[in-house]
Short mmCIF file of C-alpha atoms in Angstrom, two decimals:
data_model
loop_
_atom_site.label_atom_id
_atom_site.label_comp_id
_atom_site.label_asym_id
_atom_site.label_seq_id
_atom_site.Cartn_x
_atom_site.Cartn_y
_atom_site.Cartn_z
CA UNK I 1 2.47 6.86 -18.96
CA UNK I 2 -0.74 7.56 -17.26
CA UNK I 3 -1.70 5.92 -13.67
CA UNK I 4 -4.13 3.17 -15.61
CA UNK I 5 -1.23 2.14 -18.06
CA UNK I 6 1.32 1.85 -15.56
CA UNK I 7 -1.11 -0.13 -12.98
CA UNK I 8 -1.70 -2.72 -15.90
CA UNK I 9 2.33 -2.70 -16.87
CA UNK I 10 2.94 -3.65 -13.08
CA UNK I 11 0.28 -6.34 -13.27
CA UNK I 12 1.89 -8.56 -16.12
CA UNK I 13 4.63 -8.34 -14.45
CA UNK I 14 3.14 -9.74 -11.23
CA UNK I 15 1.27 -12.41 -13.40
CA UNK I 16 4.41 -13.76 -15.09
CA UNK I 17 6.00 -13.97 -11.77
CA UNK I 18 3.63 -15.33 -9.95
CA UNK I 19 3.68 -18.25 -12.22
CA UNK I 20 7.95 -19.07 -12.05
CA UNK I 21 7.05 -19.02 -8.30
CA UNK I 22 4.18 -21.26 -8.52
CA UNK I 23 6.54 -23.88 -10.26
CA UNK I 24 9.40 -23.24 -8.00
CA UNK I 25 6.91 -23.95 -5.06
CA UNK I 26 5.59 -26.97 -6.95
CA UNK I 27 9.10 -28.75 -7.23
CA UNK I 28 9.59 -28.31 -3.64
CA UNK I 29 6.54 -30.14 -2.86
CA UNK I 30 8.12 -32.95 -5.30
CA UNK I 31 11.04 -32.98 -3.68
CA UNK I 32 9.91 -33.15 0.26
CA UNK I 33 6.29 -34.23 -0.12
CA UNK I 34 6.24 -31.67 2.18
CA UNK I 35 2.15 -30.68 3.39
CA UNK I 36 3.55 -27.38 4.84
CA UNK I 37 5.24 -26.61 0.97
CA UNK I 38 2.26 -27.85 -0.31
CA UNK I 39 -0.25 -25.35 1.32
CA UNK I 40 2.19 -23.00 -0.28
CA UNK I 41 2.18 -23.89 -3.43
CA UNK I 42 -1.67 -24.27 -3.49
CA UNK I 43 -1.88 -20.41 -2.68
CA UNK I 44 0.32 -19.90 -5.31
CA UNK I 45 -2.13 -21.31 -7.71
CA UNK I 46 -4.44 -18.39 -6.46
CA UNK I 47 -1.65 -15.51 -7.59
CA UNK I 48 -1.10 -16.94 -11.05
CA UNK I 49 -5.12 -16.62 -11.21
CA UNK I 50 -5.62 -13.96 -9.70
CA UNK I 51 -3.16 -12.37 -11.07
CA UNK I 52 -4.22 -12.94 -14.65
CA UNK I 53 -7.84 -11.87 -13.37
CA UNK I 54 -6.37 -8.43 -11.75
CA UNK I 55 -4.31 -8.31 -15.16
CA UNK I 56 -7.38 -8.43 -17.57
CA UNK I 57 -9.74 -5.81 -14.61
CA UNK I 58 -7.08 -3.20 -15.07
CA UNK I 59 -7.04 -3.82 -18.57
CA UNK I 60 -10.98 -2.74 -18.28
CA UNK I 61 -10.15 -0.23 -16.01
CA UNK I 62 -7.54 1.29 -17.86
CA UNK I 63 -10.25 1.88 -20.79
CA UNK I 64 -11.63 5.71 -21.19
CA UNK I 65 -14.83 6.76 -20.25
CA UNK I 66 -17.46 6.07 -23.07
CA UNK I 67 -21.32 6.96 -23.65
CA UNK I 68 -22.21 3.56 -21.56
CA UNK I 69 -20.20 4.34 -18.95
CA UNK I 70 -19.90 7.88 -18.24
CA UNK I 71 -17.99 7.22 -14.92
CA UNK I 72 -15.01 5.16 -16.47
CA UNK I 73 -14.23 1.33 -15.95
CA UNK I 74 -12.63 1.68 -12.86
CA UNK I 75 -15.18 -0.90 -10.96
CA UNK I 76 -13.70 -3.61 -12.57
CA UNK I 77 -11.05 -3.44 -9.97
CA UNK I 78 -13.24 -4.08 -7.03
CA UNK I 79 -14.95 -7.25 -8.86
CA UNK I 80 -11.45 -8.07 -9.47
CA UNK I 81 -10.61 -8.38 -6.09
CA UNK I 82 -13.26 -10.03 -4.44
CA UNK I 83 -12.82 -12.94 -7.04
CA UNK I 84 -8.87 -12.67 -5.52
CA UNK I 85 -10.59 -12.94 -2.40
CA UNK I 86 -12.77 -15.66 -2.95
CA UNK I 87 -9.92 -18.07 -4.28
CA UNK I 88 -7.67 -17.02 -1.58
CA UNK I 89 -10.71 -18.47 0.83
CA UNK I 90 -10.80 -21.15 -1.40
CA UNK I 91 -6.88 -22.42 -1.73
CA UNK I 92 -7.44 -22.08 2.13
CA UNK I 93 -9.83 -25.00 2.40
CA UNK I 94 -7.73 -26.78 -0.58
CA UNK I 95 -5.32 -27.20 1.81
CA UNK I 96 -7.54 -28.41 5.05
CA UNK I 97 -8.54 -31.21 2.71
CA UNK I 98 -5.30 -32.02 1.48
CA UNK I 99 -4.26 -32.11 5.46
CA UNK I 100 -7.07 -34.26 6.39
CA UNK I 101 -5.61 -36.40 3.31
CA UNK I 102 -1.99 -36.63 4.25
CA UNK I 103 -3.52 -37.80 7.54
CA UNK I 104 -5.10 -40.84 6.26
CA UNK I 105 -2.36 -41.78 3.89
CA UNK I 106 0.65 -40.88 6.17
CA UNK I 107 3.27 -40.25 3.35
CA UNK I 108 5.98 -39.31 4.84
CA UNK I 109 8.55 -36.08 4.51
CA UNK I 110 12.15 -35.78 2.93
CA UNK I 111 15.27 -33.94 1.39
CA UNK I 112 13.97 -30.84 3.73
CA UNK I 113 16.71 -29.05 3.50
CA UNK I 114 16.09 -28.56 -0.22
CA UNK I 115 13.06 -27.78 -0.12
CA UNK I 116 13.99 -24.76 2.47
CA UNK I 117 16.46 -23.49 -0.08
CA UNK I 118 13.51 -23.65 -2.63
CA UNK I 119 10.77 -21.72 -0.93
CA UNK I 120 13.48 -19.08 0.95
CA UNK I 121 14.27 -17.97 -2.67
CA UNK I 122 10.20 -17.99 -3.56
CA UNK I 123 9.59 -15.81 -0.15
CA UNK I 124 12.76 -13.18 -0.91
CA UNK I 125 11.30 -12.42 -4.91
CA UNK I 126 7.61 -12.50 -3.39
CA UNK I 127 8.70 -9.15 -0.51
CA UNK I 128 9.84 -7.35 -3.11
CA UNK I 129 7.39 -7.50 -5.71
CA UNK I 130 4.66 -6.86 -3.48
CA UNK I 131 6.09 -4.26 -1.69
CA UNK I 132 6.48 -2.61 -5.53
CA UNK I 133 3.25 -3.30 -6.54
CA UNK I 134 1.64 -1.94 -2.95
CA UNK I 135 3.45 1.22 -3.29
CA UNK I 136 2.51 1.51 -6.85
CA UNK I 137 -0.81 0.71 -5.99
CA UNK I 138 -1.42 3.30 -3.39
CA UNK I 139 0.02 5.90 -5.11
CA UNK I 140 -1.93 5.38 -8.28
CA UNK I 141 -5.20 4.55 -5.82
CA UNK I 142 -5.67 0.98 -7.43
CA UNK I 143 -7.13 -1.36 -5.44
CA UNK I 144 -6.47 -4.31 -7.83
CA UNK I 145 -2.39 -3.68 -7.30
CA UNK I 146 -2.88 -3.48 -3.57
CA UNK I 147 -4.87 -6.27 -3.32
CA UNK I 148 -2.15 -8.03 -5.77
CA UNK I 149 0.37 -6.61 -3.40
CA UNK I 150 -1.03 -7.83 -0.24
CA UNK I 151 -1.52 -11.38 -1.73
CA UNK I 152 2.20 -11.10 -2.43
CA UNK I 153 2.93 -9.95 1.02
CA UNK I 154 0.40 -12.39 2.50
CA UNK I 155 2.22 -15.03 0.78
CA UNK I 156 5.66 -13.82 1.74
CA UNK I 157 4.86 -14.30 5.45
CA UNK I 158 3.15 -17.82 5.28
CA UNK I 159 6.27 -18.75 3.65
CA UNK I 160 8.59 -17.43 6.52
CA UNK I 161 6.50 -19.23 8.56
CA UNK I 162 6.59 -22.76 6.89
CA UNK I 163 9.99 -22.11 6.63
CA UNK I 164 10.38 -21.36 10.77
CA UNK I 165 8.33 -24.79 11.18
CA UNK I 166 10.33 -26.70 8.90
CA UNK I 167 13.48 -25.87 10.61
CA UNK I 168 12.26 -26.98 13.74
CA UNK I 169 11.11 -30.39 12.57
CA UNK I 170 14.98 -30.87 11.11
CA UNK I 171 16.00 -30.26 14.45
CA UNK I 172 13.13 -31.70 16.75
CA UNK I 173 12.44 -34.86 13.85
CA UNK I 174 8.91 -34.09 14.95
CA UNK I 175 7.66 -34.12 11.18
CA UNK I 176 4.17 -34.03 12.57
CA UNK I 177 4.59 -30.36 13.04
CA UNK I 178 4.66 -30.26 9.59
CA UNK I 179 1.08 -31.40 9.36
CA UNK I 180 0.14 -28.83 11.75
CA UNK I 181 1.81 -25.73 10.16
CA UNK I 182 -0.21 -26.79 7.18
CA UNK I 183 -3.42 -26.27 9.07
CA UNK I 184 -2.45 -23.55 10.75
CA UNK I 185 -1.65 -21.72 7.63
CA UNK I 186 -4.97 -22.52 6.07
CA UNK I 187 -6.67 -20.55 8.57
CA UNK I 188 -4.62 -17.49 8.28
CA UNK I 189 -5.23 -18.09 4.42
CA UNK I 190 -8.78 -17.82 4.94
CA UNK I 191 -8.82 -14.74 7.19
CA UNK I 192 -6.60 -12.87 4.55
CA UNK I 193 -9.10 -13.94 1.74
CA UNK I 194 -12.35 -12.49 3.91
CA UNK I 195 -10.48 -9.31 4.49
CA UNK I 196 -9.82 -8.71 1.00
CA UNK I 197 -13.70 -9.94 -0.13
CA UNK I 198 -14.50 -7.28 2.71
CA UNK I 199 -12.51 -4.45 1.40
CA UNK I 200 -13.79 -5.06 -2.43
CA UNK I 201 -17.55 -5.18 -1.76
CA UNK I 202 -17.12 -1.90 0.32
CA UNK I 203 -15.92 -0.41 -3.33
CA UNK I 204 -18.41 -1.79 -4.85
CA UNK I 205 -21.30 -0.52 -2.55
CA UNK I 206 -19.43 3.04 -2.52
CA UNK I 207 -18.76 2.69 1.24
CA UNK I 208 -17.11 5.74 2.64
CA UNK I 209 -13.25 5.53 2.63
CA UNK I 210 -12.85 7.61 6.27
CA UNK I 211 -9.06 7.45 5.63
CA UNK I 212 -9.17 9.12 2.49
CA UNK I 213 -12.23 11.79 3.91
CA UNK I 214 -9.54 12.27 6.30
CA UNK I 215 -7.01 13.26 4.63
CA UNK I 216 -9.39 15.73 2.80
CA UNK I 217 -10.33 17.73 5.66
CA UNK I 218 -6.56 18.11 7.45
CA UNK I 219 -5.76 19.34 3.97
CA UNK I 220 -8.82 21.58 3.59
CA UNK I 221 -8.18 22.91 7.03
CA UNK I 222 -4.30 23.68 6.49
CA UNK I 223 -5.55 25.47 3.76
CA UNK I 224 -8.86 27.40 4.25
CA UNK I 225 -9.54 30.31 1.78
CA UNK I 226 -11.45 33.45 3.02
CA UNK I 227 -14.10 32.80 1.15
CA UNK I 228 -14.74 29.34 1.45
CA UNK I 229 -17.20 30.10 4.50
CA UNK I 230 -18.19 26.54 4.70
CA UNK I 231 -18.09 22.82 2.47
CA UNK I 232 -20.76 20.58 2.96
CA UNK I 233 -22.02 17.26 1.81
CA UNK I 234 -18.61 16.23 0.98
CA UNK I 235 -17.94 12.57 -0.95
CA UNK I 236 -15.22 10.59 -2.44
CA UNK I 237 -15.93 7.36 -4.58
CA UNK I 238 -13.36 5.01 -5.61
CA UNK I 239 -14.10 4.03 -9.23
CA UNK I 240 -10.56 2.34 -9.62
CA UNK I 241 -7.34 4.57 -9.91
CA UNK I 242 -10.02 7.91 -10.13
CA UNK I 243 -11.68 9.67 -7.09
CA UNK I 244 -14.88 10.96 -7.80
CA UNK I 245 -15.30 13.83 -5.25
CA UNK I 246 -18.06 16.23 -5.02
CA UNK I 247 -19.44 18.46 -2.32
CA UNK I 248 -21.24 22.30 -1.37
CA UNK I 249 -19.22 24.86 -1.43
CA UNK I 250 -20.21 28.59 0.41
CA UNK I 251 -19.04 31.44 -0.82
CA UNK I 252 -20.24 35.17 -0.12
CA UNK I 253 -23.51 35.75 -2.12
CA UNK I 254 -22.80 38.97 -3.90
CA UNK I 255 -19.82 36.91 -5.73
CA UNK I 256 -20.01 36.74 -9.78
CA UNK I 257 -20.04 33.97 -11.62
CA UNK I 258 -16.33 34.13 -12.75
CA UNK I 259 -15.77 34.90 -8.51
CA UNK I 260 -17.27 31.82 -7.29
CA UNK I 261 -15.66 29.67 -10.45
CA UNK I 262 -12.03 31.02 -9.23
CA UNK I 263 -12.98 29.62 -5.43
CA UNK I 264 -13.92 26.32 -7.36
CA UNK I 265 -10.35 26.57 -9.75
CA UNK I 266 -8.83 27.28 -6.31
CA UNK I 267 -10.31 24.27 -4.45
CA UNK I 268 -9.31 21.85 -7.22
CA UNK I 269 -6.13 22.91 -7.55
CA UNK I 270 -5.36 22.44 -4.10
CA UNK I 271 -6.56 18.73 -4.19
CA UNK I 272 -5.13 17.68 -7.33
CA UNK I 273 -1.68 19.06 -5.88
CA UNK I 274 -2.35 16.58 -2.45
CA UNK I 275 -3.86 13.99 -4.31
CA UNK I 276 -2.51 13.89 -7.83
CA UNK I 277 -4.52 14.32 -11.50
CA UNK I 278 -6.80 11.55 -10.96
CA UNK I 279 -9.26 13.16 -9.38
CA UNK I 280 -12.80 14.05 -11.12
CA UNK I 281 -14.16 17.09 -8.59
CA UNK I 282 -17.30 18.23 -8.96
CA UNK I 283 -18.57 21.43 -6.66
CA UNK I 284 -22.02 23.09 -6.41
CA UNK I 285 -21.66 26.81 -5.04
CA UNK I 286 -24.16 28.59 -2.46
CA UNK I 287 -24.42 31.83 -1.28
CA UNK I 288 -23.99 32.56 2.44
CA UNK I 289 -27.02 33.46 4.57
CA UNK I 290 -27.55 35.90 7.18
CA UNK I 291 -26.66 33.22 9.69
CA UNK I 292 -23.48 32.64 8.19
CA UNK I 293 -21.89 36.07 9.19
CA UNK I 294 -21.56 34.72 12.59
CA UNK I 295 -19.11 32.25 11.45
CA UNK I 296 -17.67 34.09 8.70
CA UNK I 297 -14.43 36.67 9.59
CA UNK I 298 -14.04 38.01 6.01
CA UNK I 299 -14.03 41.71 6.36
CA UNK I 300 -17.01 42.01 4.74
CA UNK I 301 -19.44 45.19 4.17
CA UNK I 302 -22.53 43.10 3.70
CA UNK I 303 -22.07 41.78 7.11
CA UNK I 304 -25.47 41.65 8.69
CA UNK I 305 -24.54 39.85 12.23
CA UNK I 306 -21.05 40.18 14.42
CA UNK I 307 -18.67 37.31 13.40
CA UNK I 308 -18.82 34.99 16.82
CA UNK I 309 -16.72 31.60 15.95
CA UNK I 310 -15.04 29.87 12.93
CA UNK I 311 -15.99 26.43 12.65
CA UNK I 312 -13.34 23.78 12.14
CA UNK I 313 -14.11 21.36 9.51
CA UNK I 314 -14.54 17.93 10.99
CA UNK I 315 -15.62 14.41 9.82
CA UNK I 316 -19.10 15.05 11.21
CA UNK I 317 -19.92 18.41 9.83
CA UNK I 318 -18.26 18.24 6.50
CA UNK I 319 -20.26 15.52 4.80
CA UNK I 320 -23.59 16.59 6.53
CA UNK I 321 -25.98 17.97 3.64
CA UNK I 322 -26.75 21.37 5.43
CA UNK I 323 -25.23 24.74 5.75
CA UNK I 324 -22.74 25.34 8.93
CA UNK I 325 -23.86 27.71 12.01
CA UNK I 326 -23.80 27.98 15.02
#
């Protein structure tokens, strides 16, 4: 099973869950009329949609490159997840007005120990599917599972919260704590939602992942060939659960063809062993200049200046679009 299948395998199984927690949320809110439950359950009605939309992007995703889209599907994710986002924001503000509602009616709360029982279970199956689908989703680079995953998560904490709030209006009797929790929540709700609207339209606009350039160059430093005198112009795009990377590579000039295509073999292997298979490299060979003896310590006959300092490859100089000297 390749990354793509197994991202979408993972995803109907978050969908179908997310929807026997929705209803076990749903008849906890029958059974205490419980605002605090309710805010709950209303965010659950954002992971059985999202989830279906994440569901149907990785579907998409999961589809092979074709003449129309030379680059894969893998976009879908991002769009995805900023509708996740957006409903997250949404169910946030759901709740303020169902608050402000509760307010003016003043219905009042029962049976809460029920109800606890109800949304502890809900908050236990929620922490371990998400912390499935997060690890799953990192590993397979999928920012549809990780946003699914953090959702999860997002909604595994809220609960423990409610839950801490409810237990102290049993014992205090001060059930308009439950009112407050409920507002409360709502913000948090909201913040998550703009964080995960955030990360998606950074996808979508190709922003630089500096985590994942990061990892790059530690890895390209550990493991430097002789000939790789310098890499330039390096960048990674996310196009779902495929990195598109492609950068300048130097090599010596008097090189072959078949040389400087072993350098390239060389550099991919070493990245797809770090980063797995789903990685589409794509590397554009120069040949060193006079200046680049002086930061070149290959024993070299065409040397034609003394070799003064080796550069270490850094955020800053390694996705500049210009040779390295000094």
């Amino acid at each position: 099973m390749n990354a793509a299948q197994q991202n979408f395998r993972v995803q109907l199984w978050i969908s179908m869950l997310s929807v026997v927690l929705f209803l076990a949320k749903i008849v906890a809110y029958y059974v205490t009329h419980s605002l605090a439950i309710l805010s709950d359950a209303l965010e659950s009605i954002v992971n059985v949609i999202a989830g279906f939309i994440g569901l149907y992007s990785l579907y998409i995703a999961a589809k092979p490159k074709d003449l129309e889209h030379p680059y894969g599907h893998g976009k879908a994710e991002f769009v995805s997840a900023a509708v996740e986002g957006g409903l997250i924001v949404a169910a946030g503000f759901m709740i303020i007005y169902e608050t402000v509602a509760n307010i003016l009616r003043n219905e009042p709360v029962h049976q809460l120990d029920t109800g606890l029982w109800l949304v502890g279970a809900t908050a236990f199956i929620n922490f371990v599917a998400g912390s499935v689908c997060l690890n799953i989703g990192k590993k397979n680079n999928s920012l549809a599972l990780q946003a699914s995953g953090k959702h999860l998560q997002i909604d595994t904490y809220s609960t423990l919260g409610i839950i801490a709030g409810l237990i102290i209006i049993l014992v205090t009797q001060l059930y308009w704590l439950d009112k407050l929790i409920a507002f409360a929540m709502s913000i948090l709700i909201i913040y998550n939602g703009y964080k995960i609207i955030r990360s998606s339209l950074a996808g979508i606009m190709d922003e630089a992942d500096m985590q994942i350039l990061g990892r790059f160059i530690e890895v390209l430093n550990n493991h430097r060939s002789i000939n790789w005198i310098d890499l330039h112009n390096l960048r990674v795009i996310k196009y779902g659960s495929l990195l598109h990377v492609d950068c300048h590579l130097t090599v010596p000039w008097y090189l072959n063809i078949h040389e400087a295509h072993k350098e390239i073999d060389s550099l991919s292997a070493l990245i797809k062993q770090e980063f797995g298979d789903s990685i589409e490299l794509f590397v554009h060979t120069d040949g060193c200049l006079p200046f680049s003896c002086r930061i070149c310590n290959k024993d070299c006959a065409e040397r034609q200046n003394p070799f003064e300092q080796k550069i270490a490859w850094t955020l800053e100089n390694i996705i500049s679009d210009k040779k390295h000297q000094l």
